[in-house]
CSV table of C-alpha atoms in Angstrom, one decimal:
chain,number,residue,atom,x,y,z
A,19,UNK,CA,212.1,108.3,88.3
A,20,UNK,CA,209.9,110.1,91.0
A,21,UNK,CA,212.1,113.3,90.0
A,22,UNK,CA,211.0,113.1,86.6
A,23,UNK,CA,207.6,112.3,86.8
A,24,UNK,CA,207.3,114.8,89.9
A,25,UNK,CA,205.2,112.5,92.0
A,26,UNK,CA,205.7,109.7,94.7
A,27,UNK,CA,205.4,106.2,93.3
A,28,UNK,CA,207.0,104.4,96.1
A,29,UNK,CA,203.3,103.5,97.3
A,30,UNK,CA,202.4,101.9,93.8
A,31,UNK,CA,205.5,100.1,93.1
A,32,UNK,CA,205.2,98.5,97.0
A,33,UNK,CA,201.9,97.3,96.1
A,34,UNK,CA,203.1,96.0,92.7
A,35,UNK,CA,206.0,94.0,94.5
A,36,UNK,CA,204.2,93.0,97.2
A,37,UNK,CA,200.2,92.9,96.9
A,38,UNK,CA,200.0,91.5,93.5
A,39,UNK,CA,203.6,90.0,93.0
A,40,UNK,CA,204.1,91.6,89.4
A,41,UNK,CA,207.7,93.1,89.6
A,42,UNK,CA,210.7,92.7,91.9
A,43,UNK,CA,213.5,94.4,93.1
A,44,UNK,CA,217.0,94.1,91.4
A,45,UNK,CA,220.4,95.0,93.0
A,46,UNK,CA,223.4,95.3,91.2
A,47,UNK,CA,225.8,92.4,92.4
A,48,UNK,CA,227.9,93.0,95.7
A,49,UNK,CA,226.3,96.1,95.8
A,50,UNK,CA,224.9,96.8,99.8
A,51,UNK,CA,221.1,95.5,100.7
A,52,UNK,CA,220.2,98.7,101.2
A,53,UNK,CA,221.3,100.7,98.3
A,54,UNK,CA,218.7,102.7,96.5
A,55,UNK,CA,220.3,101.8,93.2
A,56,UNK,CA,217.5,99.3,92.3
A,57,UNK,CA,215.9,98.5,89.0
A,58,UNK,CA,212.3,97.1,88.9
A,59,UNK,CA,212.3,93.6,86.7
A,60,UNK,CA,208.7,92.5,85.8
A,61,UNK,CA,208.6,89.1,87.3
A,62,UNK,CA,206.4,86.9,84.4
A,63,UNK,CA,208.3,86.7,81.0
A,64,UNK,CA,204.6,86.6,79.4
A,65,UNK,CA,203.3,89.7,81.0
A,66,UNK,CA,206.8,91.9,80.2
A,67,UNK,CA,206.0,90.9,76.6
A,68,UNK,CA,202.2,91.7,76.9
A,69,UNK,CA,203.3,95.4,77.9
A,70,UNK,CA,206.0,95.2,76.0
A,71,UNK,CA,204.2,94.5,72.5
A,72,UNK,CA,200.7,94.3,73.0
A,73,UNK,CA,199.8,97.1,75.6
A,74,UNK,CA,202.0,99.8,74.2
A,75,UNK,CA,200.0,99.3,70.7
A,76,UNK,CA,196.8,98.8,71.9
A,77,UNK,CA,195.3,100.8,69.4
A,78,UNK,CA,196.7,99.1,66.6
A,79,UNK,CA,195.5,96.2,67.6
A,80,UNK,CA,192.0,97.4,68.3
A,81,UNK,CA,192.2,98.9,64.6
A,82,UNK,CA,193.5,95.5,63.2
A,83,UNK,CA,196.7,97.3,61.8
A,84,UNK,CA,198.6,94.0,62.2
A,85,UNK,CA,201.6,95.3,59.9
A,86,UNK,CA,201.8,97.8,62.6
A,87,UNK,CA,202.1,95.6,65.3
A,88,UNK,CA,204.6,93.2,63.1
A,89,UNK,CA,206.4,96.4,62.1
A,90,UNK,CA,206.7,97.6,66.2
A,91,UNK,CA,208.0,94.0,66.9
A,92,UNK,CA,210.6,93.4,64.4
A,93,UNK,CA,211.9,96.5,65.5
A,94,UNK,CA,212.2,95.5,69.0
A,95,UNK,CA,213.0,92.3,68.5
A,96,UNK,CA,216.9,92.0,68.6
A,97,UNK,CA,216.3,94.0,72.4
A,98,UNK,CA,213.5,91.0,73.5
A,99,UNK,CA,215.7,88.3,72.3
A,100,UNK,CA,218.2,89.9,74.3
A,101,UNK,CA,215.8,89.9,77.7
A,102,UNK,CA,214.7,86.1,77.1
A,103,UNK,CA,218.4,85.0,76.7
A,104,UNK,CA,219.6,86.9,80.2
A,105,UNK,CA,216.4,85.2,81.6
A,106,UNK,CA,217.2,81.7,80.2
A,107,UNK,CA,220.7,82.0,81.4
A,108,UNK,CA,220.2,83.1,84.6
A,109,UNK,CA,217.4,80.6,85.8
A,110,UNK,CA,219.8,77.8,84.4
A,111,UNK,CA,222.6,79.3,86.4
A,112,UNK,CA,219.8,79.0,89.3
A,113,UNK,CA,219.1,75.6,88.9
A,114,UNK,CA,222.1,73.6,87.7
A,115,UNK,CA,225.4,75.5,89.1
A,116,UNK,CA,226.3,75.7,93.1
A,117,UNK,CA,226.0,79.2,93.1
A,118,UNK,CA,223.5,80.9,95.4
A,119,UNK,CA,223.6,84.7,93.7
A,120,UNK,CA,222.3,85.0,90.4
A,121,UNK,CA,221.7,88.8,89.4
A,122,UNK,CA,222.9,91.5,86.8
A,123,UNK,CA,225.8,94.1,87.9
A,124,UNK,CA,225.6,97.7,86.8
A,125,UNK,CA,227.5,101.0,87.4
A,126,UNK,CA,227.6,104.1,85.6
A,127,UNK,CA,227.4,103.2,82.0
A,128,UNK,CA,228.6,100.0,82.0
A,129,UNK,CA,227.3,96.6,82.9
A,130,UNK,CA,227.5,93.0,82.9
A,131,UNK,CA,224.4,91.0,82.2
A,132,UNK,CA,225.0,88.0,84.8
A,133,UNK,CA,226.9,87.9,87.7
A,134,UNK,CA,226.9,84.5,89.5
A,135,UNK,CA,228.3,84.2,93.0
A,136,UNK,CA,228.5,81.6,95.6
A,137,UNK,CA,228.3,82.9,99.9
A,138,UNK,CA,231.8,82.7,100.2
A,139,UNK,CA,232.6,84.8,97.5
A,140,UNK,CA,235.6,83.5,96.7
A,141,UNK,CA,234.8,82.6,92.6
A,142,UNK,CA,232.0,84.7,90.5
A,143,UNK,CA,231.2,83.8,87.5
A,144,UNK,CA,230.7,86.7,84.8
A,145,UNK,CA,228.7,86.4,81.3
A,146,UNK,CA,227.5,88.7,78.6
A,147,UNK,CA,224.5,87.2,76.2
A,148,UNK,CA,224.8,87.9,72.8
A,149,UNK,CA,222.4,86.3,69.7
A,150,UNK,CA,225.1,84.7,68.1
A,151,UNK,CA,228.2,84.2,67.8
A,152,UNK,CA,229.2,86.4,65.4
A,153,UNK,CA,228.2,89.3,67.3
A,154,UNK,CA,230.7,88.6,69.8
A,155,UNK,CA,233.2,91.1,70.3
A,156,UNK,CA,236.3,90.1,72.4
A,157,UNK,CA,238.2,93.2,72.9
A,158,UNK,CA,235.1,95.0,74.1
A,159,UNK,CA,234.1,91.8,76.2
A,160,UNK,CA,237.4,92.1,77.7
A,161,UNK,CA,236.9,96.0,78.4
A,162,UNK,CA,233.8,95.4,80.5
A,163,UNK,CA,235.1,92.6,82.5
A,164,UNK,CA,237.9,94.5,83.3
A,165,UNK,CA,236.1,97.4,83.8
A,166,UNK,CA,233.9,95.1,86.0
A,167,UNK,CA,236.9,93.7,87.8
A,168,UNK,CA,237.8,97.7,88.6
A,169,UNK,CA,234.8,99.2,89.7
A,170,UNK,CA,233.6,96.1,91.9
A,171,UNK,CA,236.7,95.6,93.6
A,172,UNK,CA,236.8,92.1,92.7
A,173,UNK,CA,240.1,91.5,90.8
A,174,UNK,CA,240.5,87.7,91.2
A,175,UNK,CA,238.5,85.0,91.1
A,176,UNK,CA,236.3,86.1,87.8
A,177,UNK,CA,235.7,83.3,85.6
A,178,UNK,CA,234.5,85.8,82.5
A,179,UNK,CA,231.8,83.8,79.9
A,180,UNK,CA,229.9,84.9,77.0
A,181,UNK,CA,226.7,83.0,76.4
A,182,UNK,CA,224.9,82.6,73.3
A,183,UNK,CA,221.7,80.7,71.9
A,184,UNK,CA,224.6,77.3,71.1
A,185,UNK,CA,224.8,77.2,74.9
A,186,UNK,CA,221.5,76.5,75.5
């Protein structure tokens, strides 16, 4: 990002994460503490949508253009209901399984969207969110986690799950 924009934002993202607790720091899973491959996660569900939607059409909704603003969110939409799922799953995961490790796993181009581990890390848990079920794709699923399975150097002990809004 700082190569792109040509300027140090190391300072402002610090303060971000630590002064006014907005964002925080996510890791791929099993990946080392230290790694710099990070992604920043806004922390509050309500404030990622405010930016999201609101903030990034500010002017539209100064002007009143609310089939703007209704146009710009249907076209997102699919990509937020997406977010909110990963979110919903993972806190549950959080709360009601024995697992201590609840993040996403990423590398190269491909990804996993909840990786669940306990300290021992003998079993992981693996899940994919989709919107329904019909957009659940088995033979691709299956690609991932075994491309998963490959690159993370965890080849047993993956329970693989895809999630979707019936397993709420």
């Amino acid at each position: 990002m700082e190569a792109i924009l040509g300027v140090n934002i190391g300072g402002h993202l610090s303060r971000l994460e630590c002064e006014y607790d907005l964002i925080h720091k996510e890791r791929p899973a099993f990946s080392d503490p230290l790694s710099r491959n990070v992604r920043y996660k806004v922390k509050d569900i309500e404030t990622e949508f405010w930016l999201r939607f609101v903030e990034s059409n500010r002017q539209a909704v100064e002007r009143g253009d609310y089939d703007a603003i209704v146009s710009f969110f249907q076209s997102g939409e699919a990509e937020w209901n997406h977010i909110a799922l990963k979110r919903y799953f993972s806190q549950k995961m959080r709360e009601e399984t024995s697992f201590q490790h609840v993040c996403g796993w990423w590398k190269d181009d491909c990804q996993m969207d909840i990786v669940a581990w306990s300290d021992n890390r003998k079993r992981a848990l693996v899940a994919d969110v989709f919107p329904s079920e019909a957009a659940f794709n088995g033979e691709d699923f299956h690609k991932k986690v075994n491309s998963f399975k490959l690159m993370s150097g965890r080849a047993s002990g993956i329970d693989p799950r895809y999630l979707t809004p019936g397993d709420m």
